Short mmCIF file of C-alpha atoms and ligand atoms in Angstrom, two decimals:
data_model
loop_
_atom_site.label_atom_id
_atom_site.label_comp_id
_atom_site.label_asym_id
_atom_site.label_seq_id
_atom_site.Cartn_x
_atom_site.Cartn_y
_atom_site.Cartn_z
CA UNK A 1 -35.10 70.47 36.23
CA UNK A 2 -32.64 67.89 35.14
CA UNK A 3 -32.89 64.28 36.60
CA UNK A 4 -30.09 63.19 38.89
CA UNK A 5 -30.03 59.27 40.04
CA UNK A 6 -27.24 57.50 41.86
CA UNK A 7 -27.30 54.18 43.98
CA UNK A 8 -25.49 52.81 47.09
CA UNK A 9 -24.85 49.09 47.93
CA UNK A 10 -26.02 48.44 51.38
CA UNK A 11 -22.76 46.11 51.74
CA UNK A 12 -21.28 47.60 54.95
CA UNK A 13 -20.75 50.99 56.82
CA UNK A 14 -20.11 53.90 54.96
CA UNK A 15 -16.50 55.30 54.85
CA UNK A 16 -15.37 58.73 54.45
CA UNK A 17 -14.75 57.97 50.46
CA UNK A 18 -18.26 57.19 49.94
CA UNK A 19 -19.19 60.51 51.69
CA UNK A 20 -16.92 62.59 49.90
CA UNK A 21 -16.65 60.59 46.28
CA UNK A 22 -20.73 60.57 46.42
CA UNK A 23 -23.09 61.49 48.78
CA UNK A 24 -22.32 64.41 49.79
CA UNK A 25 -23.19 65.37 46.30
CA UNK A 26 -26.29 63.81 46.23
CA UNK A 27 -27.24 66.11 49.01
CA UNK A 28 -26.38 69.06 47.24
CA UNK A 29 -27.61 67.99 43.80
CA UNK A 30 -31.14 67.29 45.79
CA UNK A 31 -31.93 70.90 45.80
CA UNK A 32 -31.06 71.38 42.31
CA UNK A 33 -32.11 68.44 40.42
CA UNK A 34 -35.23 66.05 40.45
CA UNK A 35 -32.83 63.42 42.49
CA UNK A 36 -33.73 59.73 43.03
CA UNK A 37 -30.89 57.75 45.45
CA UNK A 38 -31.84 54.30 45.36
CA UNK A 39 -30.19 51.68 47.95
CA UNK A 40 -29.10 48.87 45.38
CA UNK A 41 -29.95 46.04 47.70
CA UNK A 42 -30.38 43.40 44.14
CA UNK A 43 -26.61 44.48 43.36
CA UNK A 44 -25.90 43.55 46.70
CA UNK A 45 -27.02 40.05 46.27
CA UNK A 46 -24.68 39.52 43.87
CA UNK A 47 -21.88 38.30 46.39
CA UNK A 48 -22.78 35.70 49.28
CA UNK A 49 -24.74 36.95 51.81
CA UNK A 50 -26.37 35.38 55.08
CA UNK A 51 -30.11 35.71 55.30
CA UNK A 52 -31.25 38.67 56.40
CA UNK A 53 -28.05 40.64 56.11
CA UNK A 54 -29.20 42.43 53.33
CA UNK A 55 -32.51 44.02 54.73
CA UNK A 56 -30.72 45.28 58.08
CA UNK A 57 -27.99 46.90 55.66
CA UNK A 58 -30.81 48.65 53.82
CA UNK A 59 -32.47 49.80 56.49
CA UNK A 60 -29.04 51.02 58.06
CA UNK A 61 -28.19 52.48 54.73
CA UNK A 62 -31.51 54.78 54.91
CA UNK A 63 -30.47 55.63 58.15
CA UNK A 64 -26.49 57.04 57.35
CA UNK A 65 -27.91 58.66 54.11
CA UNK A 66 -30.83 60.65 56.19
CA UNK A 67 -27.67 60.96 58.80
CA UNK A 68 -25.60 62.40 56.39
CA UNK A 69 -28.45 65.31 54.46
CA UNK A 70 -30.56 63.64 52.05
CA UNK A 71 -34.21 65.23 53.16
CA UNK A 72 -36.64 63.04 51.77
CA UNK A 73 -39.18 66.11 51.33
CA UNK A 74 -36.62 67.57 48.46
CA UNK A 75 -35.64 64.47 46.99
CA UNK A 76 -36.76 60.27 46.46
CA UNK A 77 -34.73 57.73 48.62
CA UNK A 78 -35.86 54.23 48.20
CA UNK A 79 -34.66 50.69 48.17
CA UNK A 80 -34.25 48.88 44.61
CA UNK A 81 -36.48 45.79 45.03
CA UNK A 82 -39.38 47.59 46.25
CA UNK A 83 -39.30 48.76 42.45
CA UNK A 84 -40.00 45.61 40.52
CA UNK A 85 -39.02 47.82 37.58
CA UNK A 86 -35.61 47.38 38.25
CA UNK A 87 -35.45 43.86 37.80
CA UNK A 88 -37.86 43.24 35.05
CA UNK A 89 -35.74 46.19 32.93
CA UNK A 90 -32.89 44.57 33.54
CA UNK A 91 -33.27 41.56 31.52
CA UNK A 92 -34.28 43.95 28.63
CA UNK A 93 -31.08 45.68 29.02
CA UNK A 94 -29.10 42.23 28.78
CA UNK A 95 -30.44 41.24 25.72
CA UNK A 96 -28.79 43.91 24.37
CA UNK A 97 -25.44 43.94 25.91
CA UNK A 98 -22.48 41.93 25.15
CA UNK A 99 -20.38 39.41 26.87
CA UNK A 100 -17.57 41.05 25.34
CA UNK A 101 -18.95 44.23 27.41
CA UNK A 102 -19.20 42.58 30.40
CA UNK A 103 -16.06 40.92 30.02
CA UNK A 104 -14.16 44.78 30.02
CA UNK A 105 -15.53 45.75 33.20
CA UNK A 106 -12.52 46.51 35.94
CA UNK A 107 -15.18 46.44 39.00
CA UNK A 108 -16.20 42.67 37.84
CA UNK A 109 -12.23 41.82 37.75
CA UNK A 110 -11.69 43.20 40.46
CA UNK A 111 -14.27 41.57 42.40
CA UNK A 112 -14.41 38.35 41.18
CA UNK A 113 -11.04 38.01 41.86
CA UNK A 114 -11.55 38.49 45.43
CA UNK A 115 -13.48 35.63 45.37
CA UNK A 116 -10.60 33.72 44.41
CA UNK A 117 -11.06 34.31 40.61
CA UNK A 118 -12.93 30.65 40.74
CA UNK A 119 -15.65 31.04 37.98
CA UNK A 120 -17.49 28.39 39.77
CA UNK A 121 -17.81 30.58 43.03
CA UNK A 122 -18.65 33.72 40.77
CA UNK A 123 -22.56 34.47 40.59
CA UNK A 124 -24.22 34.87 37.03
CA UNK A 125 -25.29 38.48 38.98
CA UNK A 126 -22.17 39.68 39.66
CA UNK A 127 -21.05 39.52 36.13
CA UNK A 128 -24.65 40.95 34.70
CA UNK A 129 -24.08 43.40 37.59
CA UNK A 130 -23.46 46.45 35.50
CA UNK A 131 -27.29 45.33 32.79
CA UNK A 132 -28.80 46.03 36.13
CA UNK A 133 -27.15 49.32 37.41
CA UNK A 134 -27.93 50.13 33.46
CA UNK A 135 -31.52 49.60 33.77
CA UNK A 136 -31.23 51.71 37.23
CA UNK A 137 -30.08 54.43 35.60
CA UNK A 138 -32.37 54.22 32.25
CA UNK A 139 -35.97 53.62 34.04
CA UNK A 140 -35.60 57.21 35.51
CA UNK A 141 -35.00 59.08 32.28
CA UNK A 142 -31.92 60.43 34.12
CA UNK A 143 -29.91 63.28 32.59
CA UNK A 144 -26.88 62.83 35.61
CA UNK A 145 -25.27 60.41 38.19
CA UNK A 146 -23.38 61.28 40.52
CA UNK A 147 -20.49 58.68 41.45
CA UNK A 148 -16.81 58.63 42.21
CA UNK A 149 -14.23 57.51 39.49
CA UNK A 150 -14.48 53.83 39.83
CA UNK A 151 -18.16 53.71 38.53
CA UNK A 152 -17.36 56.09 35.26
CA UNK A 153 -16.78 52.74 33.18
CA UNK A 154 -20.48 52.11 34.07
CA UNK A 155 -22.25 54.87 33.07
CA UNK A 156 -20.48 54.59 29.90
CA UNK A 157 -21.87 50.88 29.41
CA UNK A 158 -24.90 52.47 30.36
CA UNK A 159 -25.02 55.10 27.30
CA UNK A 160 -23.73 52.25 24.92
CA UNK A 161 -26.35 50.23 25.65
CA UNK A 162 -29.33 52.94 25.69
CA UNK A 163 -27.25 54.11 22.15
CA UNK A 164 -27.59 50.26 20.96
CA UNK A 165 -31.43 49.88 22.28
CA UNK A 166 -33.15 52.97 21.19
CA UNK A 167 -30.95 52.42 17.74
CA UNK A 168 -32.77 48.99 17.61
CA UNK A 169 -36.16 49.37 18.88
CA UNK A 170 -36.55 53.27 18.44
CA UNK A 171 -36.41 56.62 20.71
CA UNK A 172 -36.89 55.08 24.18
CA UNK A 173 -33.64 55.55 26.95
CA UNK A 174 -32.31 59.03 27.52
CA UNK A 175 -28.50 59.21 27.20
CA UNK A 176 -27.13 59.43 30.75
CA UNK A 177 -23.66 61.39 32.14
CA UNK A 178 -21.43 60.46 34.90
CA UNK A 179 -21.21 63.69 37.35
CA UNK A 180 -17.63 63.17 39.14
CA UNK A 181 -16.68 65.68 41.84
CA UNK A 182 -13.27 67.58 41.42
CA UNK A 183 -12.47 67.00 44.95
CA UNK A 184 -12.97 63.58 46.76
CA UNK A 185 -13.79 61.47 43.55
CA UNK A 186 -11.06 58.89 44.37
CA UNK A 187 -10.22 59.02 48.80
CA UNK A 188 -7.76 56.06 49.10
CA UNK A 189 -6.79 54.09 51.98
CA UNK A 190 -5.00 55.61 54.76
CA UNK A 191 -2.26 52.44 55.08
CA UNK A 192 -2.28 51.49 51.10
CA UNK A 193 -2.37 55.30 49.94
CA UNK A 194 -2.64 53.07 46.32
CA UNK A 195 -5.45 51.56 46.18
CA UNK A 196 -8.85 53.32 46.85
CA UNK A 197 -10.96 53.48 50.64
CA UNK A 198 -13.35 50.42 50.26
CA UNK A 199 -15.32 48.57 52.82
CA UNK A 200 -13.84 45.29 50.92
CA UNK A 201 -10.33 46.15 51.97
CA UNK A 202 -8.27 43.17 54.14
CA UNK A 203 -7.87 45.97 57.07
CA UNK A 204 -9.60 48.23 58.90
CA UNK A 205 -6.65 50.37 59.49
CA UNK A 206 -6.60 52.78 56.92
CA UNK A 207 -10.63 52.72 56.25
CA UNK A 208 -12.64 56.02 58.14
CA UNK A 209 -15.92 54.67 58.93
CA UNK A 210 -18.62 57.66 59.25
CA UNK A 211 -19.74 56.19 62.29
CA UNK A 212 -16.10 55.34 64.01
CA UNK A 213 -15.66 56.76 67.27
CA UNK A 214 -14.24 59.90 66.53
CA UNK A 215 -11.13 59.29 68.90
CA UNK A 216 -10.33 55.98 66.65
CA UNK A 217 -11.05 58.53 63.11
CA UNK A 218 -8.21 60.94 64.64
CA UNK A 219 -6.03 57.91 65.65
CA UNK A 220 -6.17 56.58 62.30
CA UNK A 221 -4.82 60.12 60.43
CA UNK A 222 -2.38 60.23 63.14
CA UNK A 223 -0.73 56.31 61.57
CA UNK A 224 -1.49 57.15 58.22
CA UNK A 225 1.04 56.35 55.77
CA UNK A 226 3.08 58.90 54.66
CA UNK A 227 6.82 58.87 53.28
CA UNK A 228 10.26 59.41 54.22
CA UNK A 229 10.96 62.28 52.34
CA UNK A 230 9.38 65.06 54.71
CA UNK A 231 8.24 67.55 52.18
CA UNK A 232 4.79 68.99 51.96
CA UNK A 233 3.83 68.54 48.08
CA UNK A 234 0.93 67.56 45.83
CA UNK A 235 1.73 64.71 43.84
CA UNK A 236 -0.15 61.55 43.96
CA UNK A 237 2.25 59.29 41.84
CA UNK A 238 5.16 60.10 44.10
CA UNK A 239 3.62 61.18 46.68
CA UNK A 240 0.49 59.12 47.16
CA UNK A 241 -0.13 59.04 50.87
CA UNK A 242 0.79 62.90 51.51
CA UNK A 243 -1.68 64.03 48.55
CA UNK A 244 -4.65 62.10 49.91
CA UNK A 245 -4.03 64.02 52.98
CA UNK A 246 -3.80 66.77 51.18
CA UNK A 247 -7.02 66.10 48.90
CA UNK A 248 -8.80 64.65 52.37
CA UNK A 249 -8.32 68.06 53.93
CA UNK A 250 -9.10 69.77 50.50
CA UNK A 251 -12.84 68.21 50.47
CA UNK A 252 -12.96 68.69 53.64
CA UNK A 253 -12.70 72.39 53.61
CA UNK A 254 -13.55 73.33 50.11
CA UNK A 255 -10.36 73.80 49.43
CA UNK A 256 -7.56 73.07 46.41
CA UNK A 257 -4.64 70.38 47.51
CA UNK A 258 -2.44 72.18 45.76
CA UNK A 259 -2.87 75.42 47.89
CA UNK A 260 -2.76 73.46 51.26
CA UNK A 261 0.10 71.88 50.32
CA UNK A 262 1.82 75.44 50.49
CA UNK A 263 0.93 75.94 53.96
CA UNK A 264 2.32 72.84 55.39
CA UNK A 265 5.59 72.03 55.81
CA UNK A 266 5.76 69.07 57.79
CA UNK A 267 3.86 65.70 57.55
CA UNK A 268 2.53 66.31 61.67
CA UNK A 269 0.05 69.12 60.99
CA UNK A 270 -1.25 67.86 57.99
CA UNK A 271 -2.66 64.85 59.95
CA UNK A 272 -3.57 66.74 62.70
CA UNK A 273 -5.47 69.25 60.57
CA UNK A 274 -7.19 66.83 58.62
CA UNK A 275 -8.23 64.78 61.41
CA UNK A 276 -9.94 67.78 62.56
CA UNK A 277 -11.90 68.68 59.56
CA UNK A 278 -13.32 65.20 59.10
CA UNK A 279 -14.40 65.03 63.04
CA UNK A 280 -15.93 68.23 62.48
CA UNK A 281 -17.55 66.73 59.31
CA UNK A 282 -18.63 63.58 61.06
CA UNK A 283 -19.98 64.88 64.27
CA UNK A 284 -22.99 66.03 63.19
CA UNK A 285 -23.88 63.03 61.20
CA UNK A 286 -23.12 60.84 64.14
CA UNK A 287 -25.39 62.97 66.12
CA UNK A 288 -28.40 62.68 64.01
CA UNK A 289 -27.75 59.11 63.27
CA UNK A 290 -28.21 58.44 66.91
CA UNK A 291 -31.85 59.65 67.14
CA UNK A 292 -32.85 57.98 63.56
CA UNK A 293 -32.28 54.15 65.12
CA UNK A 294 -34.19 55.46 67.67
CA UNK A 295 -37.54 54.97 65.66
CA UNK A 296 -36.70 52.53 63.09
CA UNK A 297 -40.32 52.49 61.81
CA UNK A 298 -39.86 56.34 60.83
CA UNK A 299 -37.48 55.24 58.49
CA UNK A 300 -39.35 52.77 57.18
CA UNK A 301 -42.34 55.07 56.25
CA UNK A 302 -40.04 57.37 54.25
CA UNK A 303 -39.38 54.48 52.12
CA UNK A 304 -42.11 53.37 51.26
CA UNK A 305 -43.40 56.94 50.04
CA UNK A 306 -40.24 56.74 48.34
CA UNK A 307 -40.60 53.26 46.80
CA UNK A 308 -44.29 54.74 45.93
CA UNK A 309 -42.80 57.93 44.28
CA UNK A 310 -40.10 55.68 42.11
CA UNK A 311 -42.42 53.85 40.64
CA UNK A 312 -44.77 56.27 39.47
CA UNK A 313 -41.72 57.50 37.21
CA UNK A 314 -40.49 53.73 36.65
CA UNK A 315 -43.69 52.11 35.48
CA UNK A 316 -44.15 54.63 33.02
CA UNK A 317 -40.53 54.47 31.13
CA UNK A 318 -40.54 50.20 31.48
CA UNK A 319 -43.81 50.11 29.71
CA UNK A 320 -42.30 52.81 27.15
CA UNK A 321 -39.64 50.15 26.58
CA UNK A 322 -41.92 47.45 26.62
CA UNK A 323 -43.62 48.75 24.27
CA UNK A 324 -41.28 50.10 21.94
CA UNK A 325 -39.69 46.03 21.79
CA UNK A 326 -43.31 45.23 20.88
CA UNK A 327 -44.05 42.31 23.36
CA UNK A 328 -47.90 41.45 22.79
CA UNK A 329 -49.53 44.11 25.40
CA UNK A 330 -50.28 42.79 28.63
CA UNK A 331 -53.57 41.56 29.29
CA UNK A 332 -55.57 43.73 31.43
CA UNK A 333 -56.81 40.94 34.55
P1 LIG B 401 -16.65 48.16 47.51
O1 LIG B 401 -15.28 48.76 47.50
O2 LIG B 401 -16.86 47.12 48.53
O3 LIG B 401 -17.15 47.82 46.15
P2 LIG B 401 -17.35 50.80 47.92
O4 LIG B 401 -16.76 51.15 49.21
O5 LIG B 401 -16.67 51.15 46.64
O6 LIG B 401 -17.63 49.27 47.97
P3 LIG B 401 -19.92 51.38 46.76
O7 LIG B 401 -21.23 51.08 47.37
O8 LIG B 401 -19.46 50.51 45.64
O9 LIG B 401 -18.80 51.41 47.88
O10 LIG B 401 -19.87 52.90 46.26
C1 LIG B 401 -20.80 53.90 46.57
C2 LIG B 401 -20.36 55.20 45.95
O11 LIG B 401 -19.17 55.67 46.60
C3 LIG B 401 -20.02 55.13 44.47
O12 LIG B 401 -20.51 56.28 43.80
C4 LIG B 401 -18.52 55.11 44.43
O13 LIG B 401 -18.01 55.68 43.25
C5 LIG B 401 -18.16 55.96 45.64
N1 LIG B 401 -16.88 55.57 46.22
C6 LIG B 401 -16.57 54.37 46.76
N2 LIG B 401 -15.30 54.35 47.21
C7 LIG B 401 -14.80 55.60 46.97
C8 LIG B 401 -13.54 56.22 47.21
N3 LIG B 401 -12.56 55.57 47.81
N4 LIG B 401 -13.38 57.50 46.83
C9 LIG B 401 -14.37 58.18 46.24
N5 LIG B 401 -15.58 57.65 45.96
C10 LIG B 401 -15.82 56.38 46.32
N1 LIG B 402 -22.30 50.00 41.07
C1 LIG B 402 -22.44 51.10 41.99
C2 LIG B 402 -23.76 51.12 42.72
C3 LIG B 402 -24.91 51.36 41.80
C4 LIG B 402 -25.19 52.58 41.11
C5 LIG B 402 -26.37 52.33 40.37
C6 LIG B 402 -24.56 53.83 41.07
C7 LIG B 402 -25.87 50.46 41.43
N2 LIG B 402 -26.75 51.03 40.60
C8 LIG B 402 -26.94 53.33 39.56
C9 LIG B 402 -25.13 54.82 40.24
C10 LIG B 402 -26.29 54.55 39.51
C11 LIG B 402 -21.28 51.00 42.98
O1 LIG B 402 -20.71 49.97 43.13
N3 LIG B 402 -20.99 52.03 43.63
#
């Protein structure tokens, strides 16, 4: 069975892009892959966070991924710094990359320039983010990861550097691929069709929370930006806010934009449509969601049978790596 790993930053709620751009194809690859999802709670560090923030995200992020399919029987859900693999095989994996590297990553731009683009407000972390999602990847042998378009510049870091380290120190990091869903890989914002659904966006407005009220997820395809032209097409240069619809409804309901957009020919039941496949979507998550913060310690179990299950695989590759740099061996205490 191949290997599949992806990770998730517990930063925030879950919107409908990380849903359709990723997990909902880590629940399907769980039946057909040996699948590890791992809630990147280190990466999350990597921005300023209040105490405790972090460890009621993760928690919260177990919860919406159970919510949403993952079945913890079928695949391995755990939370990155109960693996203190992670860490440790990240500083391995930056001594091999370059700043140059680093210094070509959009996600890094992008974010440290939120922050005001002042390099002394930037973490150290956030620009060695991507050494550490590396190491993720690499400490699993993993064959696939599944992620939406903004993370494919990653996984191709990730291959460089496994290239660059098993070139140096010998056979040790299998070569991973970025798995990017024809449908949903790139959901963007309902009011700024342009730039991509985040949870880091100024407003709310065009952002569809999985756990919204459902009255405020319809209300928000009702306002959604469209144009003033009035035709139904498929087109997301000139047409960006109509084709998201479109490609909304299309992952939706497993079908092709371009064939919905023939069956439409006003702007009205587009949104009214799509607003009804994504409730229908979302109600069932939102229903199981309710009864897992019921028993918060339930959660809590599978994780640590997950952090125990991780680490059996984890142990074994960082001490192939270890070895294969030749550090004197460990002394046994
Ligand atoms: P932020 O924008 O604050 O960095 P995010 O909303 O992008 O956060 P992440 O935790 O970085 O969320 O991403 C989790 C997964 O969801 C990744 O695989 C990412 O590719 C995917 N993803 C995020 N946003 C979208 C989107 N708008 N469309 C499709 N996939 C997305
Ligand atoms: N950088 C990713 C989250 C992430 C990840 C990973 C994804 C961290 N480690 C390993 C896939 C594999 C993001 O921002 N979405």
């Amino acid at each position: 069975m191949p290997r599949v790993f992806s990770g998730i930053q517990p930063t925030g709620d879950l919107h409908l892009g990380n849903l359709l751009g990723a997990v909902r194809n880590w629940v399907q690859d769980q039946h057909d892959a040996d699948s590890f999802y791992c809630i990147v709670d280190l990466h999350a560090l990597t921005v300023p966070k209040a105490p405790g923030e972090v460890g009621a995200f993760s928690l919260e992020m177990a919860q919406t991924l159970l919510a949403c399919g993952l079945d913890p029987d079928v695949c391995t859900l755990f939370v990155q710094s109960h693996v203190s693999e992670h860490a440790e095989l990240a500083w391995l994996v930056q001594c091999v990359t370059a700043m140059g590297e680093l210094n070509r990553m959009t996600q890094f731009k992008d974010k440290s320039a939120r922050q005001g683009g002042k390099q002394d407000l930037v973490s150290v972390g956030l620009y060695t983010y991507p050494a550490l999602q590396a190491a993720d990847i690499l400490l699993y042998d993993t064959d696939r990861v599944p992620v939406g378009e903004d993370q494919r510049q990653h996984i191709e870091l990730t291959r460089d550097v496994a290239e660059r380290f098993n070139a140096r120190y010998g056979e040790t990091f299998v070569l991973p691929e970025a798995t990017i869903p024809r449908a949903g890989a790139r959901v963007m914002d309902l009011q700024e069709p342009t730039d991509k659904m985040s949870k880091s966006a100024t407003s709310d407005a065009g952002v569809v929370y999985l756990m919204d009220d459902l009255a405020v997820t319809a209300k928000k395809f009702k306002r959604a930006v469209t144009d003033s032209d009035g035709t139904v097409a498929f087109d997301p240069v000139a047409k960006p806010g109509v084709s998201n619809l479109l490609s909304i409804l299309g992952a939706a309901t497993g079908r092709s934009p371009e064939d919905l957009a023939d069956e439409y020919s006003q702007y009205g039941p587009l949104k009214v449509d799509t607003a009804d496949a994504v409730v229908a979507l979302l109600e069932p998550i939102q229903a199981r969601f309710r009864e897992l913060v019921e028993d918060p310690a339930a959660t809590n179990e599978l994780l640590a049978i997950g952090a125990e299950k991780a680490r059996a695989v984890a142990a074994d590759v960082y001490d192939r790596a270890v070895r294969n740099v030749g550090l004197l061996p460990r002394p046994v205490l």
